[in-house]
Short mmCIF file of C-alpha atoms and ligand atoms in Angstrom, two decimals:
data_model
loop_
_atom_site.label_atom_id
_atom_site.label_comp_id
_atom_site.label_asym_id
_atom_site.label_seq_id
_atom_site.Cartn_x
_atom_site.Cartn_y
_atom_site.Cartn_z
CA MET A 1 66.81 156.29 117.69
CA ASN A 2 65.51 158.30 120.55
CA ASP A 3 68.69 158.95 122.46
CA ASN A 4 71.33 161.62 122.02
CA ILE A 5 74.74 160.03 121.55
CA ALA A 6 77.97 161.87 122.27
CA ALA A 7 81.66 161.26 121.60
CA ILE A 8 84.96 163.00 121.08
CA SER A 9 85.29 163.01 117.30
CA THR A 10 88.91 164.09 117.06
CA ALA A 11 91.84 161.74 117.72
CA ALA A 12 92.84 161.08 121.31
CA GLY A 13 95.79 163.27 122.20
CA VAL A 14 96.88 166.86 122.34
CA GLY A 15 96.05 169.17 119.44
CA GLY A 16 94.93 172.64 118.53
CA VAL A 17 91.24 171.86 118.68
CA ALA A 18 89.11 168.92 119.83
CA ILE A 19 85.57 168.32 118.64
CA ILE A 20 82.83 166.74 120.72
CA ARG A 21 79.78 165.74 118.75
CA ILE A 22 76.24 165.04 119.94
CA SER A 23 73.61 163.55 117.63
CA GLY A 24 70.01 162.64 118.30
CA PRO A 25 66.53 164.04 118.73
CA ASN A 26 67.48 167.15 120.78
CA PRO A 27 71.20 167.82 121.25
CA LEU A 28 70.42 171.53 121.29
CA ALA A 29 68.72 171.05 124.68
CA ILE A 30 72.04 169.78 126.04
CA ALA A 31 73.93 172.66 124.41
CA GLU A 32 71.57 175.17 126.00
CA LYS A 33 72.71 173.98 129.42
CA MET A 34 76.45 173.88 128.80
CA PHE A 35 77.16 176.65 126.26
CA LYS A 36 76.97 180.36 127.00
CA PRO A 37 77.20 182.29 123.71
CA THR A 38 79.30 185.49 123.58
CA GLY A 39 76.72 187.19 121.37
CA LYS A 40 73.05 187.85 121.92
CA THR A 41 71.67 184.81 120.05
CA ARG A 42 70.50 182.18 122.51
CA VAL A 43 71.39 178.56 121.80
CA GLU A 44 67.79 177.59 121.00
CA ASN A 45 67.80 180.26 118.26
CA PHE A 46 71.11 179.20 116.67
CA THR A 47 71.04 179.35 112.86
CA PRO A 48 72.05 175.92 111.54
CA ASN A 49 75.59 175.57 110.15
CA PHE A 50 76.82 178.76 111.84
CA MET A 51 79.63 178.79 114.35
CA TYR A 52 79.02 180.66 117.59
CA THR A 53 81.73 181.55 120.09
CA GLY A 54 81.14 181.26 123.81
CA LYS A 55 81.93 179.54 127.07
CA ILE A 56 81.70 175.77 127.30
CA ILE A 57 80.74 175.12 130.90
CA CYS A 58 81.86 171.78 132.32
CA ASP A 59 81.91 170.21 135.74
CA GLY A 60 84.89 171.85 137.45
CA PHE A 61 86.13 174.07 134.62
CA GLU A 62 85.11 176.12 131.64
CA ASP A 63 86.70 176.58 128.24
CA PHE A 64 86.26 179.18 125.55
CA GLY A 65 85.33 177.65 122.21
CA MET A 66 82.71 177.33 119.53
CA CYS A 67 79.41 175.60 119.03
CA VAL A 68 77.67 174.68 115.78
CA TYR A 69 74.24 173.19 115.18
CA PHE A 70 73.31 171.06 112.16
CA LYS A 71 69.58 170.64 111.71
CA ALA A 72 68.13 167.28 110.62
CA PRO A 73 68.15 165.98 107.96
CA LYS A 74 71.00 168.18 106.71
CA SER A 75 73.66 166.74 109.00
CA PHE A 76 76.14 163.89 108.83
CA THR A 77 73.85 161.50 110.71
CA GLY A 78 70.59 162.83 109.31
CA GLU A 79 69.60 163.74 112.89
CA ASP A 80 70.02 167.02 114.78
CA VAL A 81 73.72 167.40 115.57
CA VAL A 82 75.64 169.78 117.83
CA GLU A 83 79.40 170.09 117.88
CA PHE A 84 81.55 171.75 120.50
CA HIS A 85 84.97 172.87 119.32
CA CYS A 86 87.12 173.25 122.41
CA HIS A 87 90.87 173.56 123.03
CA GLY A 88 92.55 170.31 122.06
CA GLY A 89 93.60 169.00 125.45
CA VAL A 90 92.77 165.45 126.49
CA GLN A 91 91.29 166.55 129.84
CA ILE A 92 89.32 169.40 128.26
CA ALA A 93 87.76 167.15 125.61
CA ARG A 94 86.95 164.46 128.18
CA GLY A 95 85.41 167.08 130.48
CA VAL A 96 83.17 168.42 127.69
CA LEU A 97 82.07 164.87 126.82
CA SER A 98 81.42 164.01 130.48
CA GLU A 99 79.28 167.10 130.85
CA ALA A 100 77.21 166.18 127.78
CA ILE A 101 76.74 162.69 129.24
CA ARG A 102 75.86 164.12 132.66
CA LEU A 103 73.19 166.18 130.91
CA GLY A 104 71.60 163.11 129.38
CA ALA A 105 73.61 162.03 126.32
CA THR A 106 74.73 158.40 125.95
CA ALA A 107 78.36 157.58 125.13
CA ALA A 108 78.42 156.61 121.43
CA GLU A 109 79.58 153.16 120.39
CA LYS A 110 82.11 152.44 117.65
CA GLY A 111 80.94 153.89 114.37
CA GLU A 112 77.55 154.78 115.80
CA PHE A 113 77.37 158.19 114.12
CA THR A 114 78.06 156.65 110.71
CA LYS A 115 75.69 153.77 111.43
CA ARG A 116 72.94 156.30 112.08
CA ALA A 117 73.89 158.08 108.85
CA PHE A 118 73.51 154.74 107.04
CA VAL A 119 70.20 153.89 108.73
CA ASN A 120 68.90 157.37 107.84
CA GLY A 121 69.86 156.87 104.19
CA LYS A 122 72.65 159.46 104.14
CA LEU A 123 75.16 157.01 102.68
CA SER A 124 75.34 153.38 101.55
CA LEU A 125 77.15 150.64 103.43
CA SER A 126 79.95 150.58 100.85
CA SER A 127 80.27 154.34 101.16
CA ALA A 128 80.73 153.97 104.93
CA GLU A 129 83.38 151.32 104.28
CA GLY A 130 85.12 153.68 101.88
CA MET A 131 85.15 156.37 104.53
CA ILE A 132 86.85 154.10 107.04
CA ASP A 133 89.32 152.99 104.36
CA MET A 134 90.19 156.64 103.80
CA ILE A 135 90.65 157.25 107.52
CA ASN A 136 92.82 154.16 108.07
CA ALA A 137 94.71 154.43 104.77
CA GLU A 138 98.45 153.90 104.80
CA SER A 139 98.84 155.00 101.19
CA SER A 140 97.47 157.74 98.97
CA ALA A 141 96.16 155.07 96.56
CA LEU A 142 93.93 153.73 99.35
CA VAL A 143 92.70 157.24 100.15
CA ARG A 144 91.71 157.51 96.50
CA ALA A 145 90.13 154.06 96.42
CA GLY A 146 88.28 154.75 99.67
CA ASN A 147 86.98 157.97 98.18
CA MET A 148 85.81 156.07 95.11
CA LEU A 149 83.62 153.97 97.46
CA TYR A 150 82.70 156.91 99.67
CA SER A 151 81.49 158.95 96.70
CA GLU A 152 79.19 156.04 95.76
CA LYS A 153 80.91 155.13 92.48
CA LEU A 154 80.64 151.43 93.24
CA THR A 155 77.08 151.89 94.53
CA SER A 156 75.94 153.44 91.27
CA GLN A 157 77.51 150.61 89.24
CA VAL A 158 75.92 148.00 91.50
CA ARG A 159 72.55 149.76 91.26
CA GLU A 160 72.80 149.72 87.46
CA LEU A 161 73.33 145.97 87.58
CA GLN A 162 70.43 145.57 89.99
CA SER A 163 68.19 147.64 87.77
CA ALA A 164 69.06 145.51 84.72
CA LEU A 165 68.20 142.44 86.79
CA LYS A 166 64.91 144.00 87.83
CA ASP A 167 64.03 144.67 84.19
CA THR A 168 64.61 141.03 83.34
CA LEU A 169 62.58 139.94 86.37
CA ALA A 170 59.75 142.24 85.28
CA GLU A 171 59.81 140.68 81.81
CA ILE A 172 59.58 137.22 83.31
CA ALA A 173 56.81 138.29 85.69
CA ALA A 174 54.81 139.77 82.81
CA ASN A 175 55.09 136.46 80.98
CA SER A 176 53.98 134.49 84.05
CA ASP A 177 51.00 136.83 84.46
CA TYR A 178 49.91 136.58 80.82
CA PRO A 179 51.39 133.29 79.60
CA GLU A 180 48.80 132.97 76.85
CA GLU A 181 49.92 136.21 75.20
CA ASP A 182 52.72 135.96 72.79
CA LEU A 183 55.01 138.45 74.45
CA GLU A 184 57.48 139.91 72.05
CA ASN A 185 61.11 138.99 72.73
CA LEU A 186 60.43 136.71 75.69
CA ASN A 187 62.16 133.60 74.60
CA GLU A 188 64.78 131.50 76.29
CA ASP A 189 67.65 132.68 74.10
CA ASN A 190 66.83 136.29 74.60
CA ILE A 191 66.67 136.01 78.41
CA ALA A 192 69.81 133.85 78.43
CA ASP A 193 71.66 136.54 76.45
CA LYS A 194 70.64 139.19 78.94
CA ILE A 195 71.75 137.10 81.92
CA ARG A 196 75.02 136.22 80.23
CA LEU A 197 75.72 139.89 79.58
CA LEU A 198 75.05 140.69 83.23
CA SER A 199 77.30 137.86 84.33
CA GLU A 200 80.08 139.23 82.12
CA ARG A 201 79.68 142.65 83.70
CA LEU A 202 79.87 141.10 87.17
CA GLU A 203 82.99 139.20 86.21
CA ALA A 204 84.64 142.32 84.82
CA LEU A 205 83.96 144.12 88.09
CA SER A 206 85.17 141.15 90.16
CA SER A 207 88.39 140.95 88.19
CA THR A 208 89.37 144.42 89.43
CA TYR A 209 89.79 142.90 92.89
CA SER A 210 93.18 141.43 92.01
CA CYS A 211 94.50 145.02 91.90
CA GLY A 212 92.00 146.42 94.40
CA ARG A 213 93.12 143.92 97.04
CA LYS A 214 96.68 145.11 96.64
CA ILE A 215 95.61 148.73 97.11
CA LYS A 216 93.76 147.79 100.28
CA ASP A 217 96.19 145.32 101.87
CA GLY A 218 99.42 146.35 100.21
CA VAL A 219 101.48 144.59 97.57
CA THR A 220 103.54 141.74 98.99
CA VAL A 221 107.03 141.78 97.56
CA ALA A 222 109.43 138.96 98.35
CA ILE A 223 113.10 139.77 97.90
CA CYS A 224 115.01 136.62 97.16
CA GLY A 225 118.29 135.52 95.71
CA LYS A 226 121.58 133.99 96.76
CA PRO A 227 123.27 135.03 100.00
CA ASN A 228 125.33 138.21 99.85
CA THR A 229 123.70 139.55 96.70
CA GLY A 230 122.42 142.52 98.71
CA LYS A 231 118.82 141.58 99.50
CA SER A 232 118.90 143.04 103.01
CA SER A 233 120.59 146.16 101.70
CA LEU A 234 117.91 146.49 99.03
CA LEU A 235 115.14 146.04 101.61
CA ASN A 236 116.68 148.77 103.74
CA ALA A 237 117.18 151.06 100.76
CA LEU A 238 113.53 150.64 99.71
CA LEU A 239 112.24 151.06 103.26
CA GLY A 240 114.41 154.10 103.75
CA TYR A 241 115.65 152.94 107.14
CA ASP A 242 117.78 150.11 108.50
CA LYS A 243 115.63 147.14 109.33
CA ALA A 244 117.54 144.11 108.15
CA ILE A 245 121.02 143.26 109.38
CA VAL A 246 123.47 143.76 106.57
CA SER A 247 126.62 141.71 106.72
CA SER A 248 129.24 140.53 104.27
CA GLU A 249 128.99 137.06 105.78
CA ALA A 250 126.73 134.82 103.71
CA GLY A 251 123.55 133.61 105.37
CA THR A 252 123.24 136.39 107.95
CA THR A 253 119.57 136.96 107.28
CA ARG A 254 118.32 133.74 108.79
CA ASP A 255 114.64 134.46 108.78
CA ALA A 256 112.32 136.76 106.91
CA VAL A 257 112.62 140.43 107.76
CA GLU A 258 109.85 142.69 106.67
CA GLY A 259 108.54 146.19 106.62
CA SER A 260 105.87 148.27 104.94
CA VAL A 261 106.50 151.34 102.88
CA GLU A 262 104.53 153.62 100.59
CA LEU A 263 106.19 153.74 97.18
CA ASN A 264 104.67 155.98 94.51
CA GLY A 265 101.46 156.19 96.50
CA VAL A 266 100.99 152.42 96.90
CA LYS A 267 101.58 150.42 100.07
CA PHE A 268 104.16 147.66 99.74
CA ASN A 269 104.87 144.91 102.25
CA LEU A 270 108.50 144.04 101.61
CA ILE A 271 109.87 140.73 102.81
CA ASP A 272 113.54 139.88 102.70
CA THR A 273 113.76 136.11 102.61
CA ALA A 274 116.59 134.13 104.06
CA GLY A 275 119.15 133.02 101.49
CA ILE A 276 117.87 129.91 99.82
CA ARG A 277 120.80 127.58 100.01
CA GLU A 278 121.51 123.92 99.73
CA CYS A 279 123.26 122.16 102.63
CA ALA A 280 122.06 124.70 105.17
CA GLY A 281 122.09 124.27 108.93
CA GLU A 282 118.90 123.62 110.85
CA VAL A 283 118.14 127.24 111.74
CA GLU A 284 118.65 128.28 108.21
CA SER A 285 116.51 125.50 106.79
CA ILE A 286 113.59 126.76 108.88
CA GLY A 287 114.17 130.09 107.19
CA ILE A 288 114.26 128.37 103.82
CA GLU A 289 110.89 126.75 104.44
CA ARG A 290 109.45 130.12 105.37
CA ALA A 291 111.02 131.67 102.29
CA LYS A 292 109.24 129.13 100.12
CA LYS A 293 105.93 129.93 101.78
CA ILE A 294 106.52 133.64 101.31
CA LEU A 295 107.28 133.07 97.64
CA ALA A 296 104.00 131.22 97.27
CA SER A 297 102.00 134.13 98.70
CA ALA A 298 103.93 137.02 97.14
CA ASP A 299 102.44 139.31 94.50
CA VAL A 300 105.84 140.30 93.16
CA VAL A 301 109.22 138.65 93.57
CA LEU A 302 112.44 140.62 93.28
CA SER A 303 115.00 138.07 92.18
CA VAL A 304 118.28 139.71 93.18
CA THR A 305 121.67 138.92 91.73
CA ASP A 306 124.97 140.76 91.93
CA GLY A 307 126.39 139.18 88.80
CA SER A 308 128.79 136.97 90.78
CA GLY A 309 126.92 133.83 89.77
CA ALA A 310 123.87 132.75 87.88
CA ALA A 311 120.61 134.09 89.29
CA GLU A 312 118.31 131.46 90.72
CA LEU A 313 114.83 132.03 89.44
CA PRO A 314 112.41 130.95 92.15
CA GLU A 315 109.38 128.81 91.48
CA THR A 316 106.48 131.16 91.93
CA SER A 317 103.28 132.26 90.30
CA ALA A 318 104.03 135.88 91.24
CA GLU A 319 105.38 138.48 88.83
CA VAL A 320 109.16 138.22 88.89
CA ILE A 321 111.41 141.23 88.42
CA THR A 322 115.06 140.34 88.01
CA VAL A 323 117.21 142.89 89.81
CA PHE A 324 120.90 143.35 89.20
CA ASN A 325 122.36 144.85 92.38
CA LYS A 326 125.78 146.39 93.11
CA CYS A 327 125.91 148.23 89.78
CA ASP A 328 128.39 150.57 91.46
CA LEU A 329 130.86 147.64 91.51
CA ARG A 330 130.27 145.96 88.16
CA LYS A 331 128.31 146.41 84.97
CA ALA A 332 125.20 144.34 84.39
CA ASN A 333 126.23 141.40 82.21
CA ALA A 334 122.79 140.65 80.76
CA SER A 335 119.39 142.22 80.52
CA TYR A 336 117.56 142.69 83.82
CA GLY A 337 114.21 144.12 84.92
CA ALA A 338 116.08 146.66 87.01
CA VAL A 339 119.71 147.58 87.55
CA VAL A 340 120.39 149.13 90.95
CA SER A 341 122.87 149.84 93.65
CA ALA A 342 121.40 149.44 97.11
CA LYS A 343 124.53 151.20 98.34
CA THR A 344 124.43 154.40 96.25
CA GLY A 345 120.70 154.42 95.50
CA GLU A 346 121.26 154.34 91.74
CA GLY A 347 118.32 152.84 89.82
CA LEU A 348 116.06 152.69 92.90
CA GLU A 349 113.59 155.24 91.52
CA ASN A 350 113.18 153.10 88.39
CA LEU A 351 112.64 150.03 90.51
CA LYS A 352 109.98 151.83 92.58
CA ASN A 353 108.19 152.94 89.40
CA LEU A 354 108.31 149.41 88.06
CA LEU A 355 106.86 148.03 91.30
CA ALA A 356 104.02 150.58 91.32
CA ASP A 357 103.21 149.79 87.66
CA LYS A 358 103.09 146.07 88.39
CA ALA A 359 100.87 146.69 91.40
CA LEU A 360 98.15 148.69 89.71
CA GLY A 361 98.43 147.33 86.20
CA GLU A 362 95.77 148.80 83.93
CA LEU A 363 93.44 149.71 86.79
CA SER A 364 91.92 153.16 86.42
CA LEU A 365 91.64 154.61 89.91
CA ASP A 366 88.78 156.89 88.91
CA LYS A 367 86.25 154.23 87.93
CA ALA A 368 84.41 151.76 90.15
CA TYR A 369 86.48 148.79 91.27
CA ILE A 370 86.56 146.31 94.12
CA ILE A 371 88.85 146.72 97.13
CA GLU A 372 86.83 144.94 99.81
CA GLN A 373 86.74 141.16 100.27
CA ARG A 374 83.11 141.51 101.41
CA HIS A 375 82.11 143.10 98.10
CA PHE A 376 84.10 140.54 96.14
CA ASP A 377 82.32 137.69 97.95
CA ALA A 378 78.89 139.24 97.36
CA LEU A 379 79.68 139.62 93.65
CA ALA A 380 80.78 135.99 93.47
CA ARG A 381 77.49 134.86 95.04
CA ALA A 382 75.50 137.07 92.69
CA ASN A 383 77.35 135.60 89.74
CA GLN A 384 76.79 132.07 91.02
CA SER A 385 73.04 132.76 91.10
CA LEU A 386 73.18 134.09 87.53
CA ASN A 387 74.99 130.94 86.43
CA ASN A 388 72.36 128.82 88.18
CA ALA A 389 69.70 130.77 86.30
CA LEU A 390 71.48 130.10 83.01
CA GLU A 391 71.59 126.39 83.74
CA ASN A 392 67.91 126.41 84.72
CA ILE A 393 66.68 128.03 81.54
CA GLY A 394 64.62 125.53 79.59
CA VAL A 395 64.89 123.00 82.41
CA PHE A 396 62.65 124.60 85.02
CA THR A 397 59.77 127.02 84.85
CA TRP A 398 60.24 130.79 84.67
CA ASP A 399 59.38 131.20 88.38
CA ILE A 400 62.37 129.07 89.38
CA LEU A 401 64.53 131.21 87.17
CA ALA A 402 63.10 134.30 88.83
CA ILE A 403 64.22 132.97 92.24
CA ASP A 404 67.82 132.72 91.00
CA LEU A 405 67.69 136.23 89.63
CA LYS A 406 66.21 137.58 92.87
CA GLU A 407 69.05 135.91 94.78
CA ALA A 408 71.55 137.64 92.52
CA TRP A 409 69.76 140.95 93.12
CA GLU A 410 69.89 140.42 96.88
CA ALA A 411 73.55 139.48 96.89
CA LEU A 412 74.31 142.73 95.04
CA GLY A 413 72.18 144.62 97.57
CA GLU A 414 74.50 143.46 100.34
CA ILE A 415 77.25 145.63 98.84
CA THR A 416 75.24 148.81 99.15
CA GLY A 417 73.61 147.60 102.36
CA GLU A 418 70.09 147.53 100.90
CA THR A 419 69.70 143.83 101.69
CA ALA A 420 72.45 143.48 104.31
CA ASN A 421 71.34 141.83 107.55
CA GLU A 422 72.12 143.09 111.06
CA SER A 423 75.20 140.90 111.39
CA ILE A 424 76.78 142.23 108.17
CA ILE A 425 76.02 145.81 109.21
CA ASN A 426 77.45 145.31 112.69
CA THR A 427 80.62 143.72 111.31
CA VAL A 428 81.18 146.77 109.11
CA PHE A 429 80.68 149.31 111.88
CA GLU A 430 82.78 147.40 114.39
CA LYS A 431 85.80 148.43 112.31
CA PHE A 432 85.10 152.07 113.08
CA CYS A 433 86.48 154.04 115.98
CA VAL A 434 84.36 155.72 118.64
CA GLY A 435 83.41 159.21 117.49
CA LYS A 436 83.08 158.38 113.80
P1 GDP B 501 122.09 139.51 101.53
O1 GDP B 501 122.80 138.35 102.15
O2 GDP B 501 121.65 139.19 100.14
O3 GDP B 501 121.00 140.05 102.37
O4 GDP B 501 123.17 140.68 101.35
P2 GDP B 501 123.49 141.96 102.26
O5 GDP B 501 122.45 143.01 102.04
O6 GDP B 501 123.73 141.50 103.65
O7 GDP B 501 124.79 142.48 101.58
C1 GDP B 501 125.95 141.68 101.46
C2 GDP B 501 127.16 142.59 101.29
O8 GDP B 501 127.05 143.31 100.07
C3 GDP B 501 127.27 143.66 102.39
O9 GDP B 501 128.64 143.83 102.70
C4 GDP B 501 126.72 144.91 101.73
O10 GDP B 501 127.26 146.09 102.28
C5 GDP B 501 127.13 144.70 100.29
N1 GDP B 501 126.27 145.37 99.35
C6 GDP B 501 124.91 145.26 99.26
N2 GDP B 501 124.45 146.00 98.24
C7 GDP B 501 125.50 146.62 97.68
C8 GDP B 501 125.68 147.54 96.58
O11 GDP B 501 124.72 147.95 95.90
N3 GDP B 501 126.93 147.94 96.30
C9 GDP B 501 128.02 147.50 97.02
N4 GDP B 501 129.19 147.95 96.67
N5 GDP B 501 127.89 146.65 98.05
C10 GDP B 501 126.66 146.22 98.39
#
């Protein structure tokens, strides 16, 4: 990469400070022309990682700020990097960037700094994905999960699996090279056991996606029950603001109303379904159809009753929590998952805890787990290749088996980026913003 790229790295808008970053073969040459240090040290003699104060000279104005130089390879991108820290005004930041571009830098594309970091081996592809998850996170659980990826926890687990696969491949290769020698341990059962063990480890990792997906996308909670039981009120109470129309007239919530909220660190997508009723009018029956679809895709269903009639338990494969609402009016007449009052807020904390428990289950947030569909798909392909290998043992020659194992190895490499093709890499970095 023989060009210097430049971008505003801080968010667009007004703030205390804005940072403009330049990365490439010689960003210091650009800095020499647009930064006049306060002290005696000239820009070309800047000590890496030290901040220097001075004037940032732009076309039409100057600002007083700071400049720092990171020397390759000890920088974010692995290239030489210069950062200007100017006052955080939109026009100031744009002016500094324009000046850098006028002096020869190219405007960076989305995620180009991180892409260069990846290409220069500073981080893996999954680490870059974790970073963007952290930046875009709408819940603290996703910040944590993103950091798990960013700090290469998944990478090291994937590399362990790859290394076990390589060992098995080496064993097979040794046998193919010296077939006449009676190699100790190389028999079909022994290799099959090793592959089976690997497949089990892949499956265990894949199974974490059922929770990991919820951390990434949010837990979908459908609130259902008979009209007037207080579903809309409960939605509003959980969201913390008025979103659904609350009325004492049955059937007011004609269609699904939804909102997202972070409860106990986890993102929840709450959907208040229209009252599921028999003999409904046309508008309402459209709502009922939607309600059924929502139930089918929900992770958790809150089945709300106010004790005025029997609760209808919906047909769903989701976890159902029965909620007795309006406990300020009457006592719960049976045992329920949660007893609340959407009006007074009683019992809501318990309900939030229960929802967060259901969302994360037994998942330990500090170990490696899967939160990205892309990683889940790659694991599934790797596992498919292992299963093919198992089926091929004893049927085909060892070289055919080796092809299956290599395919599994390559599929795993897509997670870390080692074997990812240009299109996979571009898809990942397209999700980034300019300046990252
Ligand atoms: P929905 O049809 O199930 O969505 O029910 P709404 O949320 O529209 O509520 C129906 C009526 O019950 C409204 O008059 C609410 O003010 C009332 N309501 C809802 N929750 C409670 C509660 O916890 N306590 C009391 N006393 N009234 C409630």
